[in-house]
């Protein structure tokens, strides 16, 4: 069963109200698929409402625009603050991007090298895979409510916007 037509301009609060209204009507013994919705916070909120499957272009689109997802929110690696940053993009997410520094990723992105976007896309896909594995583990352990609340508290949504918006510092 699929729920679509969301993430086309409505606010996150409006989207959650629609999901809250429709999700209980879907059979619990069948896969429940949310189409085209997909920030990390969106996924955690959807899992909390009983949805099982997701697809979205965001991990790769944002990677191509120089953005990495982490548990703390989005890193906009085109910003000047990352020029000399020697830390990996996210030490807790195994991907090819963790082998290079944020500063090097910044250089690749600002130089127009496609490798930067490719590495960040791979990182974001690995991050999403890991996030969903953590959701499944929390559900199996009976601690998903606590997991979701901790994720909500840590994840910064202030930067979740179109990568073309607010381009200061790019």
PDB file of C-alpha atoms in Angstrom:
ATOM      1  CA  UNK A   1       0.000   0.000   0.000  1.00  0.00           C
ATOM      2  CA  UNK A   2       1.425   3.338  -1.033  1.00  0.00           C
ATOM      3  CA  UNK A   3       0.984   6.844   0.266  1.00  0.00           C
ATOM      4  CA  UNK A   4       2.045   9.461  -2.274  1.00  0.00           C
ATOM      5  CA  UNK A   5       1.481  13.033  -3.319  1.00  0.00           C
ATOM      6  CA  UNK A   6       3.361  14.461  -0.354  1.00  0.00           C
ATOM      7  CA  UNK A   7       6.536  16.560  -0.118  1.00  0.00           C
ATOM      8  CA  UNK A   8       5.324  18.816  -2.913  1.00  0.00           C
ATOM      9  CA  UNK A   9       5.293  22.114  -1.054  1.00  0.00           C
ATOM     10  CA  UNK A  10       3.398  21.467   2.161  1.00  0.00           C
ATOM     11  CA  UNK A  11       5.067  22.031   5.520  1.00  0.00           C
ATOM     12  CA  UNK A  12       6.468  19.147   7.536  1.00  0.00           C
ATOM     13  CA  UNK A  13       3.658  19.645  10.077  1.00  0.00           C
ATOM     14  CA  UNK A  14       1.011  19.429   7.342  1.00  0.00           C
ATOM     15  CA  UNK A  15       2.669  16.317   5.904  1.00  0.00           C
ATOM     16  CA  UNK A  16       2.697  14.623   9.320  1.00  0.00           C
ATOM     17  CA  UNK A  17      -0.995  15.460   9.812  1.00  0.00           C
ATOM     18  CA  UNK A  18      -1.824  13.731   6.513  1.00  0.00           C
ATOM     19  CA  UNK A  19       0.299  10.706   7.447  1.00  0.00           C
ATOM     20  CA  UNK A  20      -1.331  10.607  10.902  1.00  0.00           C
ATOM     21  CA  UNK A  21      -4.744  10.547   9.216  1.00  0.00           C
ATOM     22  CA  UNK A  22      -3.998   7.961   6.497  1.00  0.00           C
ATOM     23  CA  UNK A  23      -1.470   5.536   8.037  1.00  0.00           C
ATOM     24  CA  UNK A  24      -3.965   3.992  10.493  1.00  0.00           C
ATOM     25  CA  UNK A  25      -6.244   3.156   7.545  1.00  0.00           C
ATOM     26  CA  UNK A  26      -3.585   1.032   5.844  1.00  0.00           C
ATOM     27  CA  UNK A  27      -3.393  -2.708   6.633  1.00  0.00           C
ATOM     28  CA  UNK A  28      -0.833  -3.431   9.339  1.00  0.00           C
ATOM     29  CA  UNK A  29       0.020  -6.844   7.852  1.00  0.00           C
ATOM     30  CA  UNK A  30       1.155  -5.394   4.505  1.00  0.00           C
ATOM     31  CA  UNK A  31       4.098  -3.192   3.533  1.00  0.00           C
ATOM     32  CA  UNK A  32       3.261   0.500   3.817  1.00  0.00           C
ATOM     33  CA  UNK A  33       5.198   2.656   1.414  1.00  0.00           C
ATOM     34  CA  UNK A  34       5.708   6.417   1.643  1.00  0.00           C
ATOM     35  CA  UNK A  35       6.652   7.729  -1.786  1.00  0.00           C
ATOM     36  CA  UNK A  36       9.130  10.528  -2.378  1.00  0.00           C
ATOM     37  CA  UNK A  37       9.523  11.729   1.209  1.00  0.00           C
ATOM     38  CA  UNK A  38      12.918  11.453   2.632  1.00  0.00           C
ATOM     39  CA  UNK A  39      14.949  13.665   4.932  1.00  0.00           C
ATOM     40  CA  UNK A  40      16.388  11.641   7.805  1.00  0.00           C
ATOM     41  CA  UNK A  41      13.898  13.258  10.177  1.00  0.00           C
ATOM     42  CA  UNK A  42      11.037  12.491   7.758  1.00  0.00           C
ATOM     43  CA  UNK A  43      12.034   8.825   7.779  1.00  0.00           C
ATOM     44  CA  UNK A  44      12.168   8.582  11.558  1.00  0.00           C
ATOM     45  CA  UNK A  45       8.787  10.342  11.837  1.00  0.00           C
ATOM     46  CA  UNK A  46       7.267   8.026   9.219  1.00  0.00           C
ATOM     47  CA  UNK A  47       8.613   4.903  10.937  1.00  0.00           C
ATOM     48  CA  UNK A  48       7.120   6.219  14.188  1.00  0.00           C
ATOM     49  CA  UNK A  49       3.764   6.278  12.380  1.00  0.00           C
ATOM     50  CA  UNK A  50       4.047   2.698  11.136  1.00  0.00           C
ATOM     51  CA  UNK A  51       5.338   3.184   7.607  1.00  0.00           C
ATOM     52  CA  UNK A  52       7.838   0.651   6.303  1.00  0.00           C
ATOM     53  CA  UNK A  53       9.277   1.611   2.927  1.00  0.00           C
ATOM     54  CA  UNK A  54      10.584   4.826   1.424  1.00  0.00           C
ATOM     55  CA  UNK A  55      12.205   6.181  -1.684  1.00  0.00           C
ATOM     56  CA  UNK A  56      13.590   9.609  -2.330  1.00  0.00           C
ATOM     57  CA  UNK A  57      16.175  11.381  -4.460  1.00  0.00           C
ATOM     58  CA  UNK A  58      17.431  13.514  -1.560  1.00  0.00           C
ATOM     59  CA  UNK A  59      20.495  11.476  -0.545  1.00  0.00           C
ATOM     60  CA  UNK A  60      22.016  11.733  -4.012  1.00  0.00           C
ATOM     61  CA  UNK A  61      20.637  15.160  -4.950  1.00  0.00           C
ATOM     62  CA  UNK A  62      21.950  16.706  -1.758  1.00  0.00           C
ATOM     63  CA  UNK A  63      25.276  14.940  -2.204  1.00  0.00           C
ATOM     64  CA  UNK A  64      25.624  16.449  -5.666  1.00  0.00           C
ATOM     65  CA  UNK A  65      24.955  19.866  -4.109  1.00  0.00           C
ATOM     66  CA  UNK A  66      27.698  19.396  -1.509  1.00  0.00           C
ATOM     67  CA  UNK A  67      25.511  18.412   1.424  1.00  0.00           C
ATOM     68  CA  UNK A  68      26.144  15.499   3.776  1.00  0.00           C
ATOM     69  CA  UNK A  69      23.573  14.115   6.190  1.00  0.00           C
ATOM     70  CA  UNK A  70      24.686  13.310   9.745  1.00  0.00           C
ATOM     71  CA  UNK A  71      22.916  12.668  13.041  1.00  0.00           C
ATOM     72  CA  UNK A  72      23.448  16.344  13.830  1.00  0.00           C
ATOM     73  CA  UNK A  73      21.785  17.538  10.636  1.00  0.00           C
ATOM     74  CA  UNK A  74      23.169  18.645   7.312  1.00  0.00           C
ATOM     75  CA  UNK A  75      26.754  19.668   6.620  1.00  0.00           C
ATOM     76  CA  UNK A  76      27.013  22.146   3.747  1.00  0.00           C
ATOM     77  CA  UNK A  77      30.545  21.350   2.706  1.00  0.00           C
ATOM     78  CA  UNK A  78      30.797  24.151   0.124  1.00  0.00           C
ATOM     79  CA  UNK A  79      30.919  26.668   2.967  1.00  0.00           C
ATOM     80  CA  UNK A  80      34.238  28.348   3.700  1.00  0.00           C
ATOM     81  CA  UNK A  81      34.250  27.020   7.277  1.00  0.00           C
ATOM     82  CA  UNK A  82      35.295  23.619   5.881  1.00  0.00           C
ATOM     83  CA  UNK A  83      38.361  24.764   3.878  1.00  0.00           C
ATOM     84  CA  UNK A  84      40.874  23.532   6.476  1.00  0.00           C
ATOM     85  CA  UNK A  85      38.714  20.995   8.314  1.00  0.00           C
ATOM     86  CA  UNK A  86      40.704  17.761   8.558  1.00  0.00           C
ATOM     87  CA  UNK A  87      37.921  15.694  10.119  1.00  0.00           C
ATOM     88  CA  UNK A  88      36.055  13.056   8.101  1.00  0.00           C
ATOM     89  CA  UNK A  89      32.572  14.012   6.973  1.00  0.00           C
ATOM     90  CA  UNK A  90      31.084  11.610   9.563  1.00  0.00           C
ATOM     91  CA  UNK A  91      33.308   9.124  11.376  1.00  0.00           C
ATOM     92  CA  UNK A  92      30.321   6.970  12.379  1.00  0.00           C
ATOM     93  CA  UNK A  93      29.095   6.257   8.830  1.00  0.00           C
ATOM     94  CA  UNK A  94      31.286   3.847   6.860  1.00  0.00           C
ATOM     95  CA  UNK A  95      31.570   5.037   3.264  1.00  0.00           C
ATOM     96  CA  UNK A  96      34.335   6.009   0.846  1.00  0.00           C
ATOM     97  CA  UNK A  97      33.851   9.632   1.961  1.00  0.00           C
ATOM     98  CA  UNK A  98      35.177   8.881   5.439  1.00  0.00           C
ATOM     99  CA  UNK A  99      38.640   8.317   3.930  1.00  0.00           C
ATOM    100  CA  UNK A 100      38.991  11.985   2.990  1.00  0.00           C
ATOM    101  CA  UNK A 101      38.724  15.196   4.973  1.00  0.00           C
ATOM    102  CA  UNK A 102      35.928  17.728   4.938  1.00  0.00           C
ATOM    103  CA  UNK A 103      38.493  20.201   3.612  1.00  0.00           C
ATOM    104  CA  UNK A 104      39.297  17.960   0.658  1.00  0.00           C
ATOM    105  CA  UNK A 105      35.595  17.476  -0.065  1.00  0.00           C
ATOM    106  CA  UNK A 106      35.195  21.268   0.081  1.00  0.00           C
ATOM    107  CA  UNK A 107      38.030  21.610  -2.454  1.00  0.00           C
ATOM    108  CA  UNK A 108      36.487  19.017  -4.796  1.00  0.00           C
ATOM    109  CA  UNK A 109      33.086  20.691  -4.649  1.00  0.00           C
ATOM    110  CA  UNK A 110      34.384  24.224  -5.162  1.00  0.00           C
ATOM    111  CA  UNK A 111      36.612  23.031  -8.037  1.00  0.00           C
ATOM    112  CA  UNK A 112      33.663  21.459  -9.817  1.00  0.00           C
ATOM    113  CA  UNK A 113      35.139  17.967  -9.529  1.00  0.00           C
ATOM    114  CA  UNK A 114      32.352  15.398  -9.789  1.00  0.00           C
ATOM    115  CA  UNK A 115      34.157  13.170  -7.302  1.00  0.00           C
ATOM    116  CA  UNK A 116      33.011  15.446  -4.453  1.00  0.00           C
ATOM    117  CA  UNK A 117      29.324  14.973  -5.230  1.00  0.00           C
ATOM    118  CA  UNK A 118      29.840  11.273  -5.853  1.00  0.00           C
ATOM    119  CA  UNK A 119      31.557  10.745  -2.496  1.00  0.00           C
ATOM    120  CA  UNK A 120      28.845  12.698  -0.672  1.00  0.00           C
ATOM    121  CA  UNK A 121      26.093  10.785  -2.490  1.00  0.00           C
ATOM    122  CA  UNK A 122      27.696   7.510  -1.396  1.00  0.00           C
ATOM    123  CA  UNK A 123      28.027   8.857   2.138  1.00  0.00           C
ATOM    124  CA  UNK A 124      24.370   9.926   2.242  1.00  0.00           C
ATOM    125  CA  UNK A 125      23.163   6.546   0.957  1.00  0.00           C
ATOM    126  CA  UNK A 126      25.304   4.792   3.593  1.00  0.00           C
ATOM    127  CA  UNK A 127      23.950   7.153   6.257  1.00  0.00           C
ATOM    128  CA  UNK A 128      20.335   6.395   5.255  1.00  0.00           C
ATOM    129  CA  UNK A 129      21.019   2.646   5.236  1.00  0.00           C
ATOM    130  CA  UNK A 130      22.585   2.911   8.692  1.00  0.00           C
ATOM    131  CA  UNK A 131      19.742   5.100  10.020  1.00  0.00           C
ATOM    132  CA  UNK A 132      17.128   2.592   8.897  1.00  0.00           C
ATOM    133  CA  UNK A 133      19.137  -0.280  10.421  1.00  0.00           C
ATOM    134  CA  UNK A 134      19.167   1.639  13.712  1.00  0.00           C
ATOM    135  CA  UNK A 135      15.392   2.144  13.458  1.00  0.00           C
ATOM    136  CA  UNK A 136      14.872  -1.594  12.913  1.00  0.00           C
ATOM    137  CA  UNK A 137      17.159  -2.463  15.837  1.00  0.00           C
ATOM    138  CA  UNK A 138      15.315  -0.025  18.118  1.00  0.00           C
ATOM    139  CA  UNK A 139      11.953  -1.512  17.099  1.00  0.00           C
ATOM    140  CA  UNK A 140      13.185  -5.066  17.753  1.00  0.00           C
ATOM    141  CA  UNK A 141      14.555  -3.993  21.155  1.00  0.00           C
ATOM    142  CA  UNK A 142      11.280  -2.261  22.080  1.00  0.00           C
ATOM    143  CA  UNK A 143      12.974   1.132  22.406  1.00  0.00           C
ATOM    144  CA  UNK A 144      11.962   2.918  19.207  1.00  0.00           C
ATOM    145  CA  UNK A 145      10.064   5.684  21.023  1.00  0.00           C
ATOM    146  CA  UNK A 146      13.207   6.607  22.982  1.00  0.00           C
ATOM    147  CA  UNK A 147      15.365   6.291  19.863  1.00  0.00           C
ATOM    148  CA  UNK A 148      13.063   8.586  17.866  1.00  0.00           C
ATOM    149  CA  UNK A 149      12.935  11.177  20.641  1.00  0.00           C
ATOM    150  CA  UNK A 150      16.735  11.198  20.981  1.00  0.00           C
ATOM    151  CA  UNK A 151      17.063  11.549  17.206  1.00  0.00           C
ATOM    152  CA  UNK A 152      14.596  14.462  17.134  1.00  0.00           C
ATOM    153  CA  UNK A 153      16.509  16.216  19.921  1.00  0.00           C
ATOM    154  CA  UNK A 154      19.891  15.865  18.230  1.00  0.00           C
ATOM    155  CA  UNK A 155      19.021  16.377  14.565  1.00  0.00           C
ATOM    156  CA  UNK A 156      19.117  20.059  13.563  1.00  0.00           C
ATOM    157  CA  UNK A 157      16.436  20.933  11.060  1.00  0.00           C
ATOM    158  CA  UNK A 158      17.427  24.582  10.703  1.00  0.00           C
ATOM    159  CA  UNK A 159      19.442  23.778   7.599  1.00  0.00           C
ATOM    160  CA  UNK A 160      16.930  21.462   5.929  1.00  0.00           C
ATOM    161  CA  UNK A 161      16.036  23.448   2.894  1.00  0.00           C
ATOM    162  CA  UNK A 162      16.588  23.490  -0.802  1.00  0.00           C
ATOM    163  CA  UNK A 163      20.355  23.494  -1.399  1.00  0.00           C
ATOM    164  CA  UNK A 164      19.913  26.413  -3.787  1.00  0.00           C
ATOM    165  CA  UNK A 165      18.246  28.548  -1.104  1.00  0.00           C
ATOM    166  CA  UNK A 166      20.281  30.646   1.285  1.00  0.00           C
ATOM    167  CA  UNK A 167      23.478  30.383  -0.704  1.00  0.00           C
ATOM    168  CA  UNK A 168      25.511  32.690   1.532  1.00  0.00           C
ATOM    169  CA  UNK A 169      28.882  31.147   2.266  1.00  0.00           C
ATOM    170  CA  UNK A 170      28.796  28.933  -0.831  1.00  0.00           C
TER     171      UNK A 170
END
